[in-house]
PDB file of C-alpha atoms in Angstrom:
ATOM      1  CA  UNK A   1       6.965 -24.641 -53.701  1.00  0.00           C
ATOM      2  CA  UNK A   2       4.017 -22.574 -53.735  1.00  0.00           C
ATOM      3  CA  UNK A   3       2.253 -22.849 -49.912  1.00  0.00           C
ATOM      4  CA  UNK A   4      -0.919 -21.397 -48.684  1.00  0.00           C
ATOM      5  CA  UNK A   5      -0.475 -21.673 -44.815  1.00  0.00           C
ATOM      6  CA  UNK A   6      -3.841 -20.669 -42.869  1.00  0.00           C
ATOM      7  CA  UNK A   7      -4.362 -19.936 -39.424  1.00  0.00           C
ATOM      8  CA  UNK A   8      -5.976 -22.168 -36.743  1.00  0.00           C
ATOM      9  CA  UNK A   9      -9.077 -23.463 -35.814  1.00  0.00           C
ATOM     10  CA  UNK A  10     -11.840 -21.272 -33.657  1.00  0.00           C
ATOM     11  CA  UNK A  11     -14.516 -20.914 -31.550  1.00  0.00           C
ATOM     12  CA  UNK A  12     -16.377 -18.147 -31.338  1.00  0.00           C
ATOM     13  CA  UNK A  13     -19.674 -17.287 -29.514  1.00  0.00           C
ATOM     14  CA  UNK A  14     -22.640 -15.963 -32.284  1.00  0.00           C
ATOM     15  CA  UNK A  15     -22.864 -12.035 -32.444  1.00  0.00           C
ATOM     16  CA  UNK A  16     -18.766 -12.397 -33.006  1.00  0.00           C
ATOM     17  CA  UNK A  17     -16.242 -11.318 -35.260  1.00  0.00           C
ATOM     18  CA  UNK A  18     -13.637 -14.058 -36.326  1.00  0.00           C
ATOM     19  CA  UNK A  19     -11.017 -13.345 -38.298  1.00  0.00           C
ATOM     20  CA  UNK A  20      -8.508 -16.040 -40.728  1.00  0.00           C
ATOM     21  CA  UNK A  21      -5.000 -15.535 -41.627  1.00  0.00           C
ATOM     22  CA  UNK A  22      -3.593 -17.125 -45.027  1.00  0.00           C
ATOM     23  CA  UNK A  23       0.234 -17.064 -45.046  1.00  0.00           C
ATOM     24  CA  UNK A  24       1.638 -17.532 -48.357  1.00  0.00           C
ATOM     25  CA  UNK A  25       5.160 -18.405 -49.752  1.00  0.00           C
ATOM     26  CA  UNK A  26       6.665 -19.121 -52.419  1.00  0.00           C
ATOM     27  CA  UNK A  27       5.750 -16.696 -55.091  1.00  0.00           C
ATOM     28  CA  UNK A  28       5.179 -13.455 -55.925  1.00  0.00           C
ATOM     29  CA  UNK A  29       2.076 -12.404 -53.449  1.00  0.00           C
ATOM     30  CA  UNK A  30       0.672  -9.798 -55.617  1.00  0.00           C
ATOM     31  CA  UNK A  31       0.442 -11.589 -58.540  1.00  0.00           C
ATOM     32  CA  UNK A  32      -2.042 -13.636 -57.867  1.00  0.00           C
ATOM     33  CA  UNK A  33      -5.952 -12.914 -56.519  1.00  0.00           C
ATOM     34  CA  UNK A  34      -6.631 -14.996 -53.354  1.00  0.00           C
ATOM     35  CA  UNK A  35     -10.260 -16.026 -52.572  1.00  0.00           C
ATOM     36  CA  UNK A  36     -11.993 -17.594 -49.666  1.00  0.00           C
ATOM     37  CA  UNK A  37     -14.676 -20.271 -49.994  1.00  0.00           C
ATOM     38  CA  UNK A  38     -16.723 -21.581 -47.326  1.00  0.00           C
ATOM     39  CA  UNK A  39     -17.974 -25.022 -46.700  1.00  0.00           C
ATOM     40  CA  UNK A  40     -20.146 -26.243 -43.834  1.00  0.00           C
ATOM     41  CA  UNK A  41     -20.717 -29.439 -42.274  1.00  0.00           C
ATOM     42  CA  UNK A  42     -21.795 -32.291 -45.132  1.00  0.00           C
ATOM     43  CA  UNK A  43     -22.437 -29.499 -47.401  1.00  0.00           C
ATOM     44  CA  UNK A  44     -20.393 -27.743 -50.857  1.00  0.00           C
ATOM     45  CA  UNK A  45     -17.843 -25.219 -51.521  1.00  0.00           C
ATOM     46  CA  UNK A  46     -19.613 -21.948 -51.198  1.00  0.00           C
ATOM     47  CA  UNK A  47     -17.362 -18.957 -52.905  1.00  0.00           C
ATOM     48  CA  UNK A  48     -17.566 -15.954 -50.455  1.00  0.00           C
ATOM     49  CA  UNK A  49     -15.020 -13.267 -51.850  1.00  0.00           C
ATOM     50  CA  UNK A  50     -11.328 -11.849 -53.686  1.00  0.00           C
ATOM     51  CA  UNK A  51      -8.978  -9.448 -52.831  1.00  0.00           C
ATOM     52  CA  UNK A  52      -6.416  -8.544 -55.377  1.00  0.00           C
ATOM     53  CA  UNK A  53      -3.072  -7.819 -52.899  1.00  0.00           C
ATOM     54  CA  UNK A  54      -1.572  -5.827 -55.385  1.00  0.00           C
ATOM     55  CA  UNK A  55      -3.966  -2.894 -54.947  1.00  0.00           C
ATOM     56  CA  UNK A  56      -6.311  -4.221 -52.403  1.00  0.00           C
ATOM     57  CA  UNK A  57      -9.430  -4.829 -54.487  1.00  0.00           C
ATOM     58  CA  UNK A  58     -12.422  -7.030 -53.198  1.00  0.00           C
ATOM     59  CA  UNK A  59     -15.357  -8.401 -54.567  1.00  0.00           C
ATOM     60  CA  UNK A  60     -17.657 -10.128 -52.080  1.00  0.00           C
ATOM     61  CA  UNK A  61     -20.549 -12.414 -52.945  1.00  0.00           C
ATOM     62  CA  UNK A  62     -24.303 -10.951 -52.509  1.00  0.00           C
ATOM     63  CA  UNK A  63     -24.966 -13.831 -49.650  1.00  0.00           C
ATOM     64  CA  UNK A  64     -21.741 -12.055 -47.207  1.00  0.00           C
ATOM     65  CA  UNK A  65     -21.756  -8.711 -48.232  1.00  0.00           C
ATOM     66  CA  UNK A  66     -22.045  -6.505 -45.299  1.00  0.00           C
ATOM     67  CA  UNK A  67     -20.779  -9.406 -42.926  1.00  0.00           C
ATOM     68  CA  UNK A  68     -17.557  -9.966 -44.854  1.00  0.00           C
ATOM     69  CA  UNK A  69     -14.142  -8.457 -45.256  1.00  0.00           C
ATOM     70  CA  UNK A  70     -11.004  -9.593 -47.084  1.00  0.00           C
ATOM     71  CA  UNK A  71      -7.461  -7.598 -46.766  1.00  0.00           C
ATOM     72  CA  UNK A  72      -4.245  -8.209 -47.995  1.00  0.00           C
ATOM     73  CA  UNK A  73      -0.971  -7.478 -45.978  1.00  0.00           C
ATOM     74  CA  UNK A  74       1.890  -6.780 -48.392  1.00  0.00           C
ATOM     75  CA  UNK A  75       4.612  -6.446 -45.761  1.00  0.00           C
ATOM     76  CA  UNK A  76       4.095  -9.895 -44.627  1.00  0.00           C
ATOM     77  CA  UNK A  77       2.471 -11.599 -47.898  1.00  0.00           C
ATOM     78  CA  UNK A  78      -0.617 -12.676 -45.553  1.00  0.00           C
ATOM     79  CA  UNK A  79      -4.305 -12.446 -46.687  1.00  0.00           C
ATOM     80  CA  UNK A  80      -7.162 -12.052 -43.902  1.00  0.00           C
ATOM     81  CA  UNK A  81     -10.689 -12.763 -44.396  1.00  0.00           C
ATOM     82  CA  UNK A  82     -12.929 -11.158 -41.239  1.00  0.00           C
ATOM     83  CA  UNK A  83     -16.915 -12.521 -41.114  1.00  0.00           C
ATOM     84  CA  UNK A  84     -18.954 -10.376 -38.215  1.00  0.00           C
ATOM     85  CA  UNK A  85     -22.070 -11.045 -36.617  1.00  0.00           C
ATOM     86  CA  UNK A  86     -21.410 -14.682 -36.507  1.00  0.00           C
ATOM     87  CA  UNK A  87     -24.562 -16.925 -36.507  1.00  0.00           C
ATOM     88  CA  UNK A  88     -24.542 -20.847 -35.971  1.00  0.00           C
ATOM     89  CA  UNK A  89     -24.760 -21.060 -40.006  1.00  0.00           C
ATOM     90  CA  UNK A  90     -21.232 -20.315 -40.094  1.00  0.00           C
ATOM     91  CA  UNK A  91     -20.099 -23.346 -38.843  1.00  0.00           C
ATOM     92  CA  UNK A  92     -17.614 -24.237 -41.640  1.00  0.00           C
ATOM     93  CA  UNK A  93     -13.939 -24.976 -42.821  1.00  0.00           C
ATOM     94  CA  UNK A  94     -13.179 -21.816 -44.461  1.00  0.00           C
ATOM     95  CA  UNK A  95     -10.431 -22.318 -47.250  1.00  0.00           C
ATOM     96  CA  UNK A  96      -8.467 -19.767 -48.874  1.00  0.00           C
ATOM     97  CA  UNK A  97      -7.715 -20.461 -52.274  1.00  0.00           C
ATOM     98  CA  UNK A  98      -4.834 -18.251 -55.346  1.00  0.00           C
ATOM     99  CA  UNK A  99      -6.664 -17.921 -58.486  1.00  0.00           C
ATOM    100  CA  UNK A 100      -4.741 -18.597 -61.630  1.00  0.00           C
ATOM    101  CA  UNK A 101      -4.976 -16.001 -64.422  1.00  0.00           C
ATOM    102  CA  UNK A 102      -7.609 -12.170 -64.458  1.00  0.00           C
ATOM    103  CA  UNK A 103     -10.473 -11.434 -62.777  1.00  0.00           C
ATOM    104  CA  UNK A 104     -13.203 -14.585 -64.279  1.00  0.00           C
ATOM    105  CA  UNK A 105     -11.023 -17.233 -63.754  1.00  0.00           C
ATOM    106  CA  UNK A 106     -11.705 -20.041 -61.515  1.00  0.00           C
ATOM    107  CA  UNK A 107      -8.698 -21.808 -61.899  1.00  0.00           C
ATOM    108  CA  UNK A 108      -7.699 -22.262 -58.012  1.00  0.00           C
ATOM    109  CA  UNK A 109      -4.635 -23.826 -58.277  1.00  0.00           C
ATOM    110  CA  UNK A 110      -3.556 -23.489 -55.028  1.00  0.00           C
ATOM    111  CA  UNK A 111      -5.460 -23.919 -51.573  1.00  0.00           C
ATOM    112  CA  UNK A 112      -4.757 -23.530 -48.038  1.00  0.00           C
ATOM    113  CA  UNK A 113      -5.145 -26.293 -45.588  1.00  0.00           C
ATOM    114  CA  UNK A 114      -8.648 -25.050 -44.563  1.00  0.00           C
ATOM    115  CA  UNK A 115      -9.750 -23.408 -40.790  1.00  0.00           C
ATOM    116  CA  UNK A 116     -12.148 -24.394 -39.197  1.00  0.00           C
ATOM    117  CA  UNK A 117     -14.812 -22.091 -37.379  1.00  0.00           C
ATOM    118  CA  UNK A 118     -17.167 -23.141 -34.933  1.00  0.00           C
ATOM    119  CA  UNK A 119     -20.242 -20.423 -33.992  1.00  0.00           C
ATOM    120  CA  UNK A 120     -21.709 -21.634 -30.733  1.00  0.00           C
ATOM    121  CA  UNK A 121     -23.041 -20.386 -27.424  1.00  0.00           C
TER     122      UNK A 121
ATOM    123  CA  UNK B   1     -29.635 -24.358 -54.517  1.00  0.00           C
ATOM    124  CA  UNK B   2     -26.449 -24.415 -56.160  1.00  0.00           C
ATOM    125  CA  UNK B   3     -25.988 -22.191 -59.768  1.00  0.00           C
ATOM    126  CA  UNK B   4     -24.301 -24.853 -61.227  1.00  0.00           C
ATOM    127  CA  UNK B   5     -26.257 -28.281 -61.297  1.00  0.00           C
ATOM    128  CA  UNK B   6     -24.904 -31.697 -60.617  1.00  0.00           C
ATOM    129  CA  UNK B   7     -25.926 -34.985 -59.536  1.00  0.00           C
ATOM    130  CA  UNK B   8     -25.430 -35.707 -55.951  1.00  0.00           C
ATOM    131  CA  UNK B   9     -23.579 -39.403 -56.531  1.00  0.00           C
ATOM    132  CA  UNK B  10     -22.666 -41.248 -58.945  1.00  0.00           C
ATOM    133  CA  UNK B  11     -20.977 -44.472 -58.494  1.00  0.00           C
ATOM    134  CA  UNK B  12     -18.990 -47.043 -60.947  1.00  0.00           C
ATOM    135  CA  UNK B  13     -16.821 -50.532 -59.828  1.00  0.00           C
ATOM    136  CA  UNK B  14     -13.294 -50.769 -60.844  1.00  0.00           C
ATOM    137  CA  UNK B  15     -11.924 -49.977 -64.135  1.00  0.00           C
ATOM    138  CA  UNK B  16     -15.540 -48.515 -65.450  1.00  0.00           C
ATOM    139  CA  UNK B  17     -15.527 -45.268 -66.842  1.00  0.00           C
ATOM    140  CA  UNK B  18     -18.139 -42.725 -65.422  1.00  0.00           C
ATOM    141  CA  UNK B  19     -19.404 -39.109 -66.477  1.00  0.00           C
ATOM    142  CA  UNK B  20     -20.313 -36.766 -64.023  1.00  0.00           C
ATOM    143  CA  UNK B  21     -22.370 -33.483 -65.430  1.00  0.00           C
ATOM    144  CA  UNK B  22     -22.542 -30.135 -65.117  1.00  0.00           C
ATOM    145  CA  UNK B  23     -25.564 -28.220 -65.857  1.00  0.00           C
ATOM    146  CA  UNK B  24     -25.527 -23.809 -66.009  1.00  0.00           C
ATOM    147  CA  UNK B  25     -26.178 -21.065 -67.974  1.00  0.00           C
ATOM    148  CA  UNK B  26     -25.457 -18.609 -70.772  1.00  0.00           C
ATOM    149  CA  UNK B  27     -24.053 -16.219 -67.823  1.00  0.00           C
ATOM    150  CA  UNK B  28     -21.788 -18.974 -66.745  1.00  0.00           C
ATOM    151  CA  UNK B  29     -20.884 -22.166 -68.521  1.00  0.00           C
ATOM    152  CA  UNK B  30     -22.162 -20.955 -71.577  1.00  0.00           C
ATOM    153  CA  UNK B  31     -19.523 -18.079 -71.975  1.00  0.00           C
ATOM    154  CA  UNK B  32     -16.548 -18.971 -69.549  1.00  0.00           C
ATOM    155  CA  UNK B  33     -14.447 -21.737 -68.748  1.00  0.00           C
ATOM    156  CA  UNK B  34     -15.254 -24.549 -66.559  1.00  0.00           C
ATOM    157  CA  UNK B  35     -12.798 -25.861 -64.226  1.00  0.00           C
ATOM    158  CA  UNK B  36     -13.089 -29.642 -62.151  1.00  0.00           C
ATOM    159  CA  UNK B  37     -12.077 -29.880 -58.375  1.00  0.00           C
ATOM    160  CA  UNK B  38     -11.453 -33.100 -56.569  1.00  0.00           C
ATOM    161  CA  UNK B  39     -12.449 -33.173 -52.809  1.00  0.00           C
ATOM    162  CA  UNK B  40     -10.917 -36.646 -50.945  1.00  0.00           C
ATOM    163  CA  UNK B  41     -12.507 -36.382 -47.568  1.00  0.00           C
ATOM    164  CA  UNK B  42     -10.938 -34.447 -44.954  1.00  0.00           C
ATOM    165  CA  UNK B  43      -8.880 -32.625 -46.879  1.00  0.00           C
ATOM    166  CA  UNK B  44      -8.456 -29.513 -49.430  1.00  0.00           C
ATOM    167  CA  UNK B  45     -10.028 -29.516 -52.329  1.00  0.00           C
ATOM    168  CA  UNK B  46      -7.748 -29.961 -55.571  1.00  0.00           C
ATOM    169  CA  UNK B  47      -7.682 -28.803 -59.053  1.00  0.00           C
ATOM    170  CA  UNK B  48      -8.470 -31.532 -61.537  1.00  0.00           C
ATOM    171  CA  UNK B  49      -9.566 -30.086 -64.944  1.00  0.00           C
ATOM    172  CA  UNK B  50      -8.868 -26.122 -65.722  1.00  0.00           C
ATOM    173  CA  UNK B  51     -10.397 -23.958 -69.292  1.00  0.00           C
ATOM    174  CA  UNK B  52     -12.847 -27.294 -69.702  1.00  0.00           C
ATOM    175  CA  UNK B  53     -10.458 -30.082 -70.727  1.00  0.00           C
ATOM    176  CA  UNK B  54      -6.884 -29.312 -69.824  1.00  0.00           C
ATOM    177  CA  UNK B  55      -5.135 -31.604 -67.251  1.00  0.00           C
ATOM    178  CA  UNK B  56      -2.733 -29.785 -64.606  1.00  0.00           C
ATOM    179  CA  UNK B  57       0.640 -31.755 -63.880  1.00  0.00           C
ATOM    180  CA  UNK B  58       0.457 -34.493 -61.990  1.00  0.00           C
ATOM    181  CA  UNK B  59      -3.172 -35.322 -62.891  1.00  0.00           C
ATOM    182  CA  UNK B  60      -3.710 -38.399 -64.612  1.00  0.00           C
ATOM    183  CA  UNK B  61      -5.147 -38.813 -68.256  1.00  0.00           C
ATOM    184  CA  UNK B  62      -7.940 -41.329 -66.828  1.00  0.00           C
ATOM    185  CA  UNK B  63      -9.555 -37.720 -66.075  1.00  0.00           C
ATOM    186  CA  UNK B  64     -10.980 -35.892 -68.929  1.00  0.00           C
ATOM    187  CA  UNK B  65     -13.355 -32.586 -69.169  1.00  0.00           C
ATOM    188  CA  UNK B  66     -16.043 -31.429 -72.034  1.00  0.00           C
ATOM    189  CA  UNK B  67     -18.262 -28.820 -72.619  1.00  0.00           C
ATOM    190  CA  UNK B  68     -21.008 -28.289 -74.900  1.00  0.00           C
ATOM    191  CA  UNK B  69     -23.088 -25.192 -74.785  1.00  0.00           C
ATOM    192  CA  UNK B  70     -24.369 -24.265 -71.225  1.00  0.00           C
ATOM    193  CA  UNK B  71     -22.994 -27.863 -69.906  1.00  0.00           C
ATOM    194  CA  UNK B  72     -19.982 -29.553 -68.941  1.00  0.00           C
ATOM    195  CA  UNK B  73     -19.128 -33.123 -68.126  1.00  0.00           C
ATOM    196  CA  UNK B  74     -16.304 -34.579 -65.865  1.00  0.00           C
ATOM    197  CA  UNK B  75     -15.192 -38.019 -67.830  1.00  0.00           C
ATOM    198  CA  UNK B  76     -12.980 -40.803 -65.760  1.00  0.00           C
ATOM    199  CA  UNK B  77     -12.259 -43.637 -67.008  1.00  0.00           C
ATOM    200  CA  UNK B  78     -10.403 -46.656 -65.570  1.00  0.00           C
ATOM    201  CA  UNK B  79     -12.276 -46.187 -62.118  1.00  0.00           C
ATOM    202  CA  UNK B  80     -10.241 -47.216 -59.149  1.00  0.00           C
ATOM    203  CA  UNK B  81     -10.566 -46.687 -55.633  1.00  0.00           C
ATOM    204  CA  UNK B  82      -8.552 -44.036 -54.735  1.00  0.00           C
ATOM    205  CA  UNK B  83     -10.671 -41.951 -56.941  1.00  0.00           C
ATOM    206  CA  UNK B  84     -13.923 -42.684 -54.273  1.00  0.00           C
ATOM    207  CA  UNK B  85     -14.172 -38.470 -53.404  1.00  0.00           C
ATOM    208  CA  UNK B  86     -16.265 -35.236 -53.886  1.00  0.00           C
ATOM    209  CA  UNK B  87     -16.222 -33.547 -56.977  1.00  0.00           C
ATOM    210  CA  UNK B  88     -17.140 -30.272 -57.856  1.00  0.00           C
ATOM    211  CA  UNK B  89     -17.678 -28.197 -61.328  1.00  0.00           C
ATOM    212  CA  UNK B  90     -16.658 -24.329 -61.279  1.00  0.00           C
ATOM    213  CA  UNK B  91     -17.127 -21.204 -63.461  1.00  0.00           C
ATOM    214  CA  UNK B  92     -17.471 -17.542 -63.345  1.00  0.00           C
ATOM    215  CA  UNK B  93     -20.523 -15.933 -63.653  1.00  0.00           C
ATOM    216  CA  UNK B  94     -21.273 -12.738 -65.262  1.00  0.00           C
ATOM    217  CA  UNK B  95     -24.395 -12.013 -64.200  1.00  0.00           C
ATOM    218  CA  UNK B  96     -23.297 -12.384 -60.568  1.00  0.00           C
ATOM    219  CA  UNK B  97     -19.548 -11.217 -61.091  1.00  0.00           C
ATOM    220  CA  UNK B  98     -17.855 -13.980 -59.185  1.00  0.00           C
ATOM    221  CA  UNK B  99     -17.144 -17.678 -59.491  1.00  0.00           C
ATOM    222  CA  UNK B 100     -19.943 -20.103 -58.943  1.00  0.00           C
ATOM    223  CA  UNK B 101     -19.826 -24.096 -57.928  1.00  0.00           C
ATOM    224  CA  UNK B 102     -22.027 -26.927 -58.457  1.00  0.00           C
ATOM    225  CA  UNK B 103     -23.522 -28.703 -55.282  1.00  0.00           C
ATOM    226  CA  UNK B 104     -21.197 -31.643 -55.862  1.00  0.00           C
ATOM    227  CA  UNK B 105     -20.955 -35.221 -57.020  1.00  0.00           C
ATOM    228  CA  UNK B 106     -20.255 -38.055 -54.474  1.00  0.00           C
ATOM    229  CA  UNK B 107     -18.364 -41.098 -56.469  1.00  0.00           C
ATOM    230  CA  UNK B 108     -18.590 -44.170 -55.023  1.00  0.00           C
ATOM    231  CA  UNK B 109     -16.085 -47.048 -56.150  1.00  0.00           C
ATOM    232  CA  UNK B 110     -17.973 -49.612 -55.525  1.00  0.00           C
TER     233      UNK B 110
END
């Protein structure tokens, strides 16, 4: 059974760095690409980057470039997604998600439980 | 604003069948795939249509997918409650070089 495990929730204070694990099991980690989408309070599902874990690839959307970074840990078939310079706008259950098929697919066929991250003074 | 446009709600009473749209682009809808995701509250979302119109396992056949040129259309039919969620519409975009998602469609069962 294919399981996308992610790490708890925070609370971090704005200026911060928080960073999400996503443990996976139950197939072969560097097949897949594993994305993270964001989605505040009330609001939609906000795509904010990929890492391909077999060579450590990442794309990173316009809106979190510079604030965003996505690794993949082969050794322990974990993905990380780090967001700096937290602001109260990042309030949000941050999901990661495995992406079916190449690079311009958006078949996520698989998500993690979601972790949520609370920016606040 | 979202890339991808949807309605906010839509609503339908038992056993109706309702369409929820999907409107893009050439860059996106108009030259990839379109996927479906189903959002019950609280929880993760979940795939529900992949490549426009195919049905994962598990996924009823009261849930169908279309596209026509740069839009797409989630179709269910046979409304009951348990299908009272958020849905979303998906697709890569080449001008942007990464996946894009509509705002979102509320369904109420009402």
């Amino acid at each position: 059974e294919v399981q996308l495990v992610q790490s708890g929730a925070e609370v971090k204070k704005p200026g911060s760095t928080v960073k999400i694990s996503c443990r996976v099991s139950g197939y072969n980690f560097i097949d897949y690409y594993m994305h993270w989408v964001q989605q505040a309070p009330g609001k939609g599902l906000e795509w904010m980057g990929l890492v391909d874990p077999k060579d450590g690839e990442t794309i990173y959307a316009e809106k979190f470039q510079g604030r965003v970074t996505i690794t993949a840990d082969t050794s322990t078939d974990t993905v990380y997604m780090d967001l700096s310079s937290l602001r109260s706008d990042d309030t949000a259950v941050y999901y990661c998600a495995r992406s079916h098929g190449g690079l311009g697919e958006c078949q996520f066929d698989n998500w993690g439980q979601g972790t949520l991250v609370i920016a606040s003074s | 604003q979202s890339v991808l446009t949807q309605p906010p709600s839509a609503s339908g009473t038992p056993g109706q069948r309702v369409t929820i749209s999907c409107s893009g682009s050439s860059s996106n809808i108009g030259s990839n795939f379109v996927y479906w995701y189903q959002q019950l509250p609280g929880t993760a979302p979940k795939l529900l249509i992949y490549t426009n119109n195919q049905r994962p396992s598990g996924v009823p056949d009261r849930f169908s997918g279309s596209k026509s040129g740069t839009s797409a259309s989630l179709a269910i039919s046979g409304l009951r409650s348990e299908d009272e969620a958020e849905y979303y519409c998906a697709a890569w975009d080449d001008s942007l070089r990464n996946p894009v998602f509509g705002g979102g469609t509320k369904l109420t069962v009402l």
